[in-house]
Amino acid sequence: MASAPSSSSNGSGGLHLPDTTRELVKILVAGPFGVGKTTLIDSVSEIRPLHTEERLSEASVSVDDLEGVRNKKTTTVAIDFGRISLKGGIVLYLFGTPGQERFRSLWSDIAYGALGALVLVDTRRIDDSFEVLGLVEDSGLPYAVALNTFPDSRPYTEEQLRRSLDLDPTTPMVLCDARDQNSSVDALLSLVEHLLTLAPPVPAAAPAPAAEVAPSPAASPWTENQPR
């Protein structure tokens, strides 16, 4: 890949940003309920991640679909937050979004100021991703898709997945294991590289105007014949 983390992850990095920081970039980590957003942020964050998780209770049974995620015990109710520094002075602030419909009202607030989104997809539950993809597209955010791999996922071709998700040919789509730091970093880098291709070119600096040279004064007839 073109870049790599410049500091260690999982809480061992410094709390303060280095003097070499040039760009601060807000990124959303989006996806349906139980897809692995919290796990991905945990795997890459160089600071201790912030989580707003609550245990699933009997009250959530009728509103949270646990099909395919029966072992899930907690859920994000506001945001997850982490940070990762990349070489070249780029620092990503990662905001994990809730995946349930009842938290949809938070979307515009969390998405405000973001430059792009990494959308996690569980290929066992592709239909669950449509609503989140719609939210991202409606917000106008560029995005990349990370297919979070699970042991019982069925194999699909890239063409089948792109067709099922109705992805634009230019939208990056990568395999990802959200538990693995290197795999998660690669997924984020695929988004960053996509954002760089969409950035408007930096206009060339206009040439500096030529220095004006004052004309030499004409020789004065009163002095040119004066003795030296």
PDB file of C-alpha atoms in Angstrom:
ATOM      1  CA  MET A   1       0.000   0.000   0.000  1.00  0.00           C
ATOM      2  CA  ALA A   2       1.013   3.589  -0.454  1.00  0.00           C
ATOM      3  CA  SER A   3       0.970   4.466   3.221  1.00  0.00           C
ATOM      4  CA  ALA A   4       1.089   2.822   6.614  1.00  0.00           C
ATOM      5  CA  PRO A   5       0.467   3.788  10.216  1.00  0.00           C
ATOM      6  CA  SER A   6       3.158   5.995  11.656  1.00  0.00           C
ATOM      7  CA  SER A   7       2.500   5.028  15.258  1.00  0.00           C
ATOM      8  CA  SER A   8       1.537   1.867  17.055  1.00  0.00           C
ATOM      9  CA  SER A   9      -2.095   1.014  17.707  1.00  0.00           C
ATOM     10  CA  ASN A  10      -4.260  -0.404  20.480  1.00  0.00           C
ATOM     11  CA  GLY A  11      -3.704   2.440  22.899  1.00  0.00           C
ATOM     12  CA  SER A  12       0.097   2.560  22.843  1.00  0.00           C
ATOM     13  CA  GLY A  13       0.351   5.710  20.746  1.00  0.00           C
ATOM     14  CA  GLY A  14       0.751   9.141  22.284  1.00  0.00           C
ATOM     15  CA  LEU A  15      -2.312  11.150  23.206  1.00  0.00           C
ATOM     16  CA  HIS A  16      -0.950  14.273  21.556  1.00  0.00           C
ATOM     17  CA  LEU A  17      -0.525  14.683  17.822  1.00  0.00           C
ATOM     18  CA  PRO A  18       3.038  14.953  16.497  1.00  0.00           C
ATOM     19  CA  ASP A  19       4.371  18.200  15.071  1.00  0.00           C
ATOM     20  CA  THR A  20       4.504  16.537  11.643  1.00  0.00           C
ATOM     21  CA  THR A  21       0.689  16.379  11.414  1.00  0.00           C
ATOM     22  CA  ARG A  22      -0.537  18.103   8.250  1.00  0.00           C
ATOM     23  CA  GLU A  23      -4.101  16.903   7.669  1.00  0.00           C
ATOM     24  CA  LEU A  24      -6.879  15.972  10.113  1.00  0.00           C
ATOM     25  CA  VAL A  25      -9.556  13.884   8.393  1.00  0.00           C
ATOM     26  CA  LYS A  26     -12.913  12.799   9.812  1.00  0.00           C
ATOM     27  CA  ILE A  27     -13.984   9.359   8.570  1.00  0.00           C
ATOM     28  CA  LEU A  28     -17.205   7.489   9.276  1.00  0.00           C
ATOM     29  CA  VAL A  29     -17.131   3.755   9.910  1.00  0.00           C
ATOM     30  CA  ALA A  30     -20.645   2.732   8.940  1.00  0.00           C
ATOM     31  CA  GLY A  31     -22.594  -0.463   8.492  1.00  0.00           C
ATOM     32  CA  PRO A  32     -25.580  -2.415   9.784  1.00  0.00           C
ATOM     33  CA  PHE A  33     -26.078  -3.764  13.276  1.00  0.00           C
ATOM     34  CA  GLY A  34     -23.454  -6.324  14.317  1.00  0.00           C
ATOM     35  CA  VAL A  35     -21.202  -5.947  11.266  1.00  0.00           C
ATOM     36  CA  GLY A  36     -17.967  -5.227  13.188  1.00  0.00           C
ATOM     37  CA  LYS A  37     -17.589  -1.434  13.312  1.00  0.00           C
ATOM     38  CA  THR A  38     -16.568  -1.364  16.971  1.00  0.00           C
ATOM     39  CA  THR A  39     -14.143  -4.237  16.408  1.00  0.00           C
ATOM     40  CA  LEU A  40     -12.460  -2.455  13.478  1.00  0.00           C
ATOM     41  CA  ILE A  41     -11.954   0.769  15.417  1.00  0.00           C
ATOM     42  CA  ASP A  42     -10.577  -1.209  18.363  1.00  0.00           C
ATOM     43  CA  SER A  43      -8.081  -2.963  16.090  1.00  0.00           C
ATOM     44  CA  VAL A  44      -6.518   0.208  14.632  1.00  0.00           C
ATOM     45  CA  SER A  45      -6.903   3.016  17.162  1.00  0.00           C
ATOM     46  CA  GLU A  46      -3.624   4.381  18.539  1.00  0.00           C
ATOM     47  CA  ILE A  47      -5.475   5.889  21.494  1.00  0.00           C
ATOM     48  CA  ARG A  48      -7.856   4.174  23.868  1.00  0.00           C
ATOM     49  CA  PRO A  49     -11.102   4.059  21.853  1.00  0.00           C
ATOM     50  CA  LEU A  50     -14.252   5.717  23.129  1.00  0.00           C
ATOM     51  CA  HIS A  51     -17.302   3.442  23.128  1.00  0.00           C
ATOM     52  CA  THR A  52     -20.925   4.152  23.966  1.00  0.00           C
ATOM     53  CA  GLU A  53     -22.108   0.576  24.257  1.00  0.00           C
ATOM     54  CA  GLU A  54     -24.984  -0.851  26.253  1.00  0.00           C
ATOM     55  CA  ARG A  55     -25.954  -4.434  26.875  1.00  0.00           C
ATOM     56  CA  LEU A  56     -28.796  -5.792  24.761  1.00  0.00           C
ATOM     57  CA  SER A  57     -31.861  -6.346  26.884  1.00  0.00           C
ATOM     58  CA  GLU A  58     -35.294  -7.905  26.557  1.00  0.00           C
ATOM     59  CA  ALA A  59     -36.605  -4.506  25.444  1.00  0.00           C
ATOM     60  CA  SER A  60     -34.470  -4.658  22.289  1.00  0.00           C
ATOM     61  CA  VAL A  61     -35.722  -8.051  21.147  1.00  0.00           C
ATOM     62  CA  SER A  62     -38.575  -6.593  19.116  1.00  0.00           C
ATOM     63  CA  VAL A  63     -36.468  -3.862  17.458  1.00  0.00           C
ATOM     64  CA  ASP A  64     -33.000  -5.376  16.919  1.00  0.00           C
ATOM     65  CA  ASP A  65     -32.779  -8.220  14.431  1.00  0.00           C
ATOM     66  CA  LEU A  66     -30.273 -10.726  15.833  1.00  0.00           C
ATOM     67  CA  GLU A  67     -30.479 -13.034  12.831  1.00  0.00           C
ATOM     68  CA  GLY A  68     -26.881 -14.010  12.065  1.00  0.00           C
ATOM     69  CA  VAL A  69     -25.488 -12.310  15.194  1.00  0.00           C
ATOM     70  CA  ARG A  70     -26.998 -14.398  17.974  1.00  0.00           C
ATOM     71  CA  ASN A  71     -23.864 -14.131  20.101  1.00  0.00           C
ATOM     72  CA  LYS A  72     -23.931 -10.323  20.173  1.00  0.00           C
ATOM     73  CA  LYS A  73     -24.420  -9.029  23.731  1.00  0.00           C
ATOM     74  CA  THR A  74     -23.872  -5.254  23.387  1.00  0.00           C
ATOM     75  CA  THR A  75     -24.674  -2.510  20.892  1.00  0.00           C
ATOM     76  CA  THR A  76     -23.415   1.010  20.150  1.00  0.00           C
ATOM     77  CA  VAL A  77     -26.020   3.616  21.116  1.00  0.00           C
ATOM     78  CA  ALA A  78     -24.212   6.801  20.041  1.00  0.00           C
ATOM     79  CA  ILE A  79     -20.712   6.553  18.545  1.00  0.00           C
ATOM     80  CA  ASP A  80     -17.427   4.723  18.675  1.00  0.00           C
ATOM     81  CA  PHE A  81     -14.368   6.932  18.332  1.00  0.00           C
ATOM     82  CA  GLY A  82     -10.727   6.199  17.565  1.00  0.00           C
ATOM     83  CA  ARG A  83      -7.696   7.774  15.937  1.00  0.00           C
ATOM     84  CA  ILE A  84      -4.960   6.537  13.637  1.00  0.00           C
ATOM     85  CA  SER A  85      -1.964   8.428  12.219  1.00  0.00           C
ATOM     86  CA  LEU A  86      -0.704   7.634   8.728  1.00  0.00           C
ATOM     87  CA  LYS A  87       2.615   8.429   7.139  1.00  0.00           C
ATOM     88  CA  GLY A  88       2.703  11.772   5.409  1.00  0.00           C
ATOM     89  CA  GLY A  89       1.152  13.626   8.347  1.00  0.00           C
ATOM     90  CA  ILE A  90      -2.443  12.416   7.762  1.00  0.00           C
ATOM     91  CA  VAL A  91      -4.463  11.667  10.896  1.00  0.00           C
ATOM     92  CA  LEU A  92      -7.812   9.899  10.644  1.00  0.00           C
ATOM     93  CA  TYR A  93     -10.486  10.512  13.258  1.00  0.00           C
ATOM     94  CA  LEU A  94     -12.776   7.464  13.101  1.00  0.00           C
ATOM     95  CA  PHE A  95     -16.431   7.803  14.056  1.00  0.00           C
ATOM     96  CA  GLY A  96     -18.366   4.545  14.258  1.00  0.00           C
ATOM     97  CA  THR A  97     -22.079   5.005  13.634  1.00  0.00           C
ATOM     98  CA  PRO A  98     -24.953   3.011  15.186  1.00  0.00           C
ATOM     99  CA  GLY A  99     -26.406   0.458  12.799  1.00  0.00           C
ATOM    100  CA  GLN A 100     -30.045   0.362  13.877  1.00  0.00           C
ATOM    101  CA  GLU A 101     -32.955   2.251  12.327  1.00  0.00           C
ATOM    102  CA  ARG A 102     -33.950   3.770  15.692  1.00  0.00           C
ATOM    103  CA  PHE A 103     -30.684   5.738  15.792  1.00  0.00           C
ATOM    104  CA  ARG A 104     -31.148   7.194  12.303  1.00  0.00           C
ATOM    105  CA  SER A 105     -31.801  10.676  13.742  1.00  0.00           C
ATOM    106  CA  LEU A 106     -28.145  10.792  14.866  1.00  0.00           C
ATOM    107  CA  TRP A 107     -26.819  10.269  11.361  1.00  0.00           C
ATOM    108  CA  SER A 108     -26.660  13.879  10.117  1.00  0.00           C
ATOM    109  CA  ASP A 109     -24.956  15.040  13.318  1.00  0.00           C
ATOM    110  CA  ILE A 110     -22.329  12.284  13.218  1.00  0.00           C
ATOM    111  CA  ALA A 111     -21.752  12.702   9.465  1.00  0.00           C
ATOM    112  CA  TYR A 112     -21.249  16.476   9.688  1.00  0.00           C
ATOM    113  CA  GLY A 113     -17.736  17.403   8.553  1.00  0.00           C
ATOM    114  CA  ALA A 114     -16.781  13.889   7.411  1.00  0.00           C
ATOM    115  CA  LEU A 115     -14.806  13.542   4.176  1.00  0.00           C
ATOM    116  CA  GLY A 116     -15.746   9.931   3.510  1.00  0.00           C
ATOM    117  CA  ALA A 117     -17.070   6.667   4.896  1.00  0.00           C
ATOM    118  CA  LEU A 118     -15.866   3.098   5.170  1.00  0.00           C
ATOM    119  CA  VAL A 119     -18.973   0.920   4.910  1.00  0.00           C
ATOM    120  CA  LEU A 120     -18.640  -2.548   6.442  1.00  0.00           C
ATOM    121  CA  VAL A 121     -20.712  -5.309   4.866  1.00  0.00           C
ATOM    122  CA  ASP A 122     -21.481  -8.805   6.165  1.00  0.00           C
ATOM    123  CA  THR A 123     -21.926 -11.006   3.076  1.00  0.00           C
ATOM    124  CA  ARG A 124     -24.172 -13.326   5.108  1.00  0.00           C
ATOM    125  CA  ARG A 125     -26.651 -10.450   5.477  1.00  0.00           C
ATOM    126  CA  ILE A 126     -26.190  -8.324   2.356  1.00  0.00           C
ATOM    127  CA  ASP A 127     -29.747  -6.969   2.460  1.00  0.00           C
ATOM    128  CA  ASP A 128     -29.012  -5.350   5.831  1.00  0.00           C
ATOM    129  CA  SER A 129     -26.452  -3.073   4.150  1.00  0.00           C
ATOM    130  CA  PHE A 130     -28.837  -1.360   1.725  1.00  0.00           C
ATOM    131  CA  GLU A 131     -30.212   1.170   4.191  1.00  0.00           C
ATOM    132  CA  VAL A 132     -26.750   2.282   5.356  1.00  0.00           C
ATOM    133  CA  LEU A 133     -25.473   2.527   1.782  1.00  0.00           C
ATOM    134  CA  GLY A 134     -28.512   4.666   0.981  1.00  0.00           C
ATOM    135  CA  LEU A 135     -27.773   6.991   3.902  1.00  0.00           C
ATOM    136  CA  VAL A 136     -24.147   7.393   2.824  1.00  0.00           C
ATOM    137  CA  GLU A 137     -25.072   8.049  -0.796  1.00  0.00           C
ATOM    138  CA  ASP A 138     -27.839  10.505   0.153  1.00  0.00           C
ATOM    139  CA  SER A 139     -25.332  12.447   2.251  1.00  0.00           C
ATOM    140  CA  GLY A 140     -23.043  12.761  -0.775  1.00  0.00           C
ATOM    141  CA  LEU A 141     -20.092  11.177   1.008  1.00  0.00           C
ATOM    142  CA  PRO A 142     -17.526   9.244  -1.049  1.00  0.00           C
ATOM    143  CA  TYR A 143     -17.104   5.758   0.365  1.00  0.00           C
ATOM    144  CA  ALA A 144     -15.342   2.435   0.132  1.00  0.00           C
ATOM    145  CA  VAL A 145     -16.844  -0.959   0.973  1.00  0.00           C
ATOM    146  CA  ALA A 146     -15.064  -3.412   3.274  1.00  0.00           C
ATOM    147  CA  LEU A 147     -16.400  -6.972   3.228  1.00  0.00           C
ATOM    148  CA  ASN A 148     -15.889  -8.143   6.803  1.00  0.00           C
ATOM    149  CA  THR A 149     -15.093 -11.842   6.590  1.00  0.00           C
ATOM    150  CA  PHE A 150     -16.754 -14.363   8.879  1.00  0.00           C
ATOM    151  CA  PRO A 151     -15.939 -18.097   9.099  1.00  0.00           C
ATOM    152  CA  ASP A 152     -19.346 -19.152   7.741  1.00  0.00           C
ATOM    153  CA  SER A 153     -19.504 -16.574   4.917  1.00  0.00           C
ATOM    154  CA  ARG A 154     -20.334 -17.999   1.505  1.00  0.00           C
ATOM    155  CA  PRO A 155     -17.843 -17.279  -1.290  1.00  0.00           C
ATOM    156  CA  TYR A 156     -18.968 -14.803  -3.939  1.00  0.00           C
ATOM    157  CA  THR A 157     -17.226 -13.300  -6.930  1.00  0.00           C
ATOM    158  CA  GLU A 158     -16.457  -9.597  -6.998  1.00  0.00           C
ATOM    159  CA  GLU A 159     -18.912  -9.178  -9.850  1.00  0.00           C
ATOM    160  CA  GLN A 160     -21.712 -10.836  -7.875  1.00  0.00           C
ATOM    161  CA  LEU A 161     -21.082  -8.636  -4.841  1.00  0.00           C
ATOM    162  CA  ARG A 162     -20.862  -5.424  -6.826  1.00  0.00           C
ATOM    163  CA  ARG A 163     -24.104  -6.264  -8.599  1.00  0.00           C
ATOM    164  CA  SER A 164     -25.864  -7.180  -5.347  1.00  0.00           C
ATOM    165  CA  LEU A 165     -24.719  -3.963  -3.655  1.00  0.00           C
ATOM    166  CA  ASP A 166     -25.306  -1.888  -6.805  1.00  0.00           C
ATOM    167  CA  LEU A 167     -21.867  -0.301  -6.521  1.00  0.00           C
ATOM    168  CA  ASP A 168     -20.424   2.203  -8.930  1.00  0.00           C
ATOM    169  CA  PRO A 169     -17.430   0.698 -10.785  1.00  0.00           C
ATOM    170  CA  THR A 170     -15.136   3.306  -9.228  1.00  0.00           C
ATOM    171  CA  THR A 171     -16.169   2.517  -5.628  1.00  0.00           C
ATOM    172  CA  PRO A 172     -13.387   0.552  -3.891  1.00  0.00           C
ATOM    173  CA  MET A 173     -14.388  -2.826  -2.488  1.00  0.00           C
ATOM    174  CA  VAL A 174     -11.941  -4.846  -0.377  1.00  0.00           C
ATOM    175  CA  LEU A 175     -11.934  -7.901   1.861  1.00  0.00           C
ATOM    176  CA  CYS A 176     -11.353  -7.152   5.531  1.00  0.00           C
ATOM    177  CA  ASP A 177     -10.988  -8.961   8.833  1.00  0.00           C
ATOM    178  CA  ALA A 178     -12.057  -6.305  11.339  1.00  0.00           C
ATOM    179  CA  ARG A 179     -10.212  -8.142  14.120  1.00  0.00           C
ATOM    180  CA  ASP A 180      -6.871  -7.820  12.360  1.00  0.00           C
ATOM    181  CA  GLN A 181      -5.002  -4.521  12.560  1.00  0.00           C
ATOM    182  CA  ASN A 182      -3.221  -4.784   9.216  1.00  0.00           C
ATOM    183  CA  SER A 183      -6.365  -5.848   7.384  1.00  0.00           C
ATOM    184  CA  SER A 184      -8.385  -3.002   8.911  1.00  0.00           C
ATOM    185  CA  VAL A 185      -5.667  -0.457   8.109  1.00  0.00           C
ATOM    186  CA  ASP A 186      -5.617  -1.642   4.496  1.00  0.00           C
ATOM    187  CA  ALA A 187      -9.372  -1.114   4.275  1.00  0.00           C
ATOM    188  CA  LEU A 188      -9.018   2.446   5.591  1.00  0.00           C
ATOM    189  CA  LEU A 189      -6.153   3.115   3.178  1.00  0.00           C
ATOM    190  CA  SER A 190      -8.323   2.019   0.260  1.00  0.00           C
ATOM    191  CA  LEU A 191     -10.771   4.755   1.275  1.00  0.00           C
ATOM    192  CA  VAL A 192      -8.042   7.379   1.745  1.00  0.00           C
ATOM    193  CA  GLU A 193      -6.558   6.610  -1.676  1.00  0.00           C
ATOM    194  CA  HIS A 194     -10.048   6.886  -3.183  1.00  0.00           C
ATOM    195  CA  LEU A 195     -10.537  10.287  -1.549  1.00  0.00           C
ATOM    196  CA  LEU A 196      -7.199  11.451  -2.930  1.00  0.00           C
ATOM    197  CA  THR A 197      -8.268  10.555  -6.474  1.00  0.00           C
ATOM    198  CA  LEU A 198     -11.393  12.683  -6.008  1.00  0.00           C
ATOM    199  CA  ALA A 199      -9.582  15.702  -4.555  1.00  0.00           C
ATOM    200  CA  PRO A 200      -9.550  18.675  -6.933  1.00  0.00           C
ATOM    201  CA  PRO A 201      -6.124  19.332  -8.437  1.00  0.00           C
ATOM    202  CA  VAL A 202      -4.106  22.024  -6.771  1.00  0.00           C
ATOM    203  CA  PRO A 203      -4.000  24.945  -9.205  1.00  0.00           C
ATOM    204  CA  ALA A 204      -0.565  25.895 -10.446  1.00  0.00           C
ATOM    205  CA  ALA A 205       0.783  29.035  -8.874  1.00  0.00           C
ATOM    206  CA  ALA A 206       0.511  32.044 -11.136  1.00  0.00           C
ATOM    207  CA  PRO A 207       3.883  33.293 -12.353  1.00  0.00           C
ATOM    208  CA  ALA A 208       5.216  36.189 -10.348  1.00  0.00           C
ATOM    209  CA  PRO A 209       4.899  39.478 -12.209  1.00  0.00           C
ATOM    210  CA  ALA A 210       8.129  40.718 -13.710  1.00  0.00           C
ATOM    211  CA  ALA A 211       9.811  43.314 -11.584  1.00  0.00           C
ATOM    212  CA  GLU A 212       9.250  46.772 -12.921  1.00  0.00           C
ATOM    213  CA  VAL A 213      12.483  48.560 -13.681  1.00  0.00           C
ATOM    214  CA  ALA A 214      12.337  52.311 -13.551  1.00  0.00           C
ATOM    215  CA  PRO A 215      13.604  53.854 -16.812  1.00  0.00           C
ATOM    216  CA  SER A 216      16.967  55.495 -16.606  1.00  0.00           C
ATOM    217  CA  PRO A 217      16.604  59.246 -16.531  1.00  0.00           C
ATOM    218  CA  ALA A 218      17.644  60.979 -19.724  1.00  0.00           C
ATOM    219  CA  ALA A 219      20.955  62.728 -19.548  1.00  0.00           C
ATOM    220  CA  SER A 220      20.495  66.323 -18.576  1.00  0.00           C
ATOM    221  CA  PRO A 221      21.980  68.848 -21.005  1.00  0.00           C
ATOM    222  CA  TRP A 222      22.825  70.935 -17.976  1.00  0.00           C
ATOM    223  CA  THR A 223      25.227  68.352 -16.626  1.00  0.00           C
ATOM    224  CA  GLU A 224      26.590  66.245 -19.456  1.00  0.00           C
ATOM    225  CA  ASN A 225      29.193  68.831 -20.447  1.00  0.00           C
ATOM    226  CA  GLN A 226      30.158  69.756 -16.941  1.00  0.00           C
ATOM    227  CA  PRO A 227      33.764  69.079 -16.007  1.00  0.00           C
ATOM    228  CA  ARG A 228      34.317  65.935 -13.917  1.00  0.00           C
TER     229      ARG A 228
END
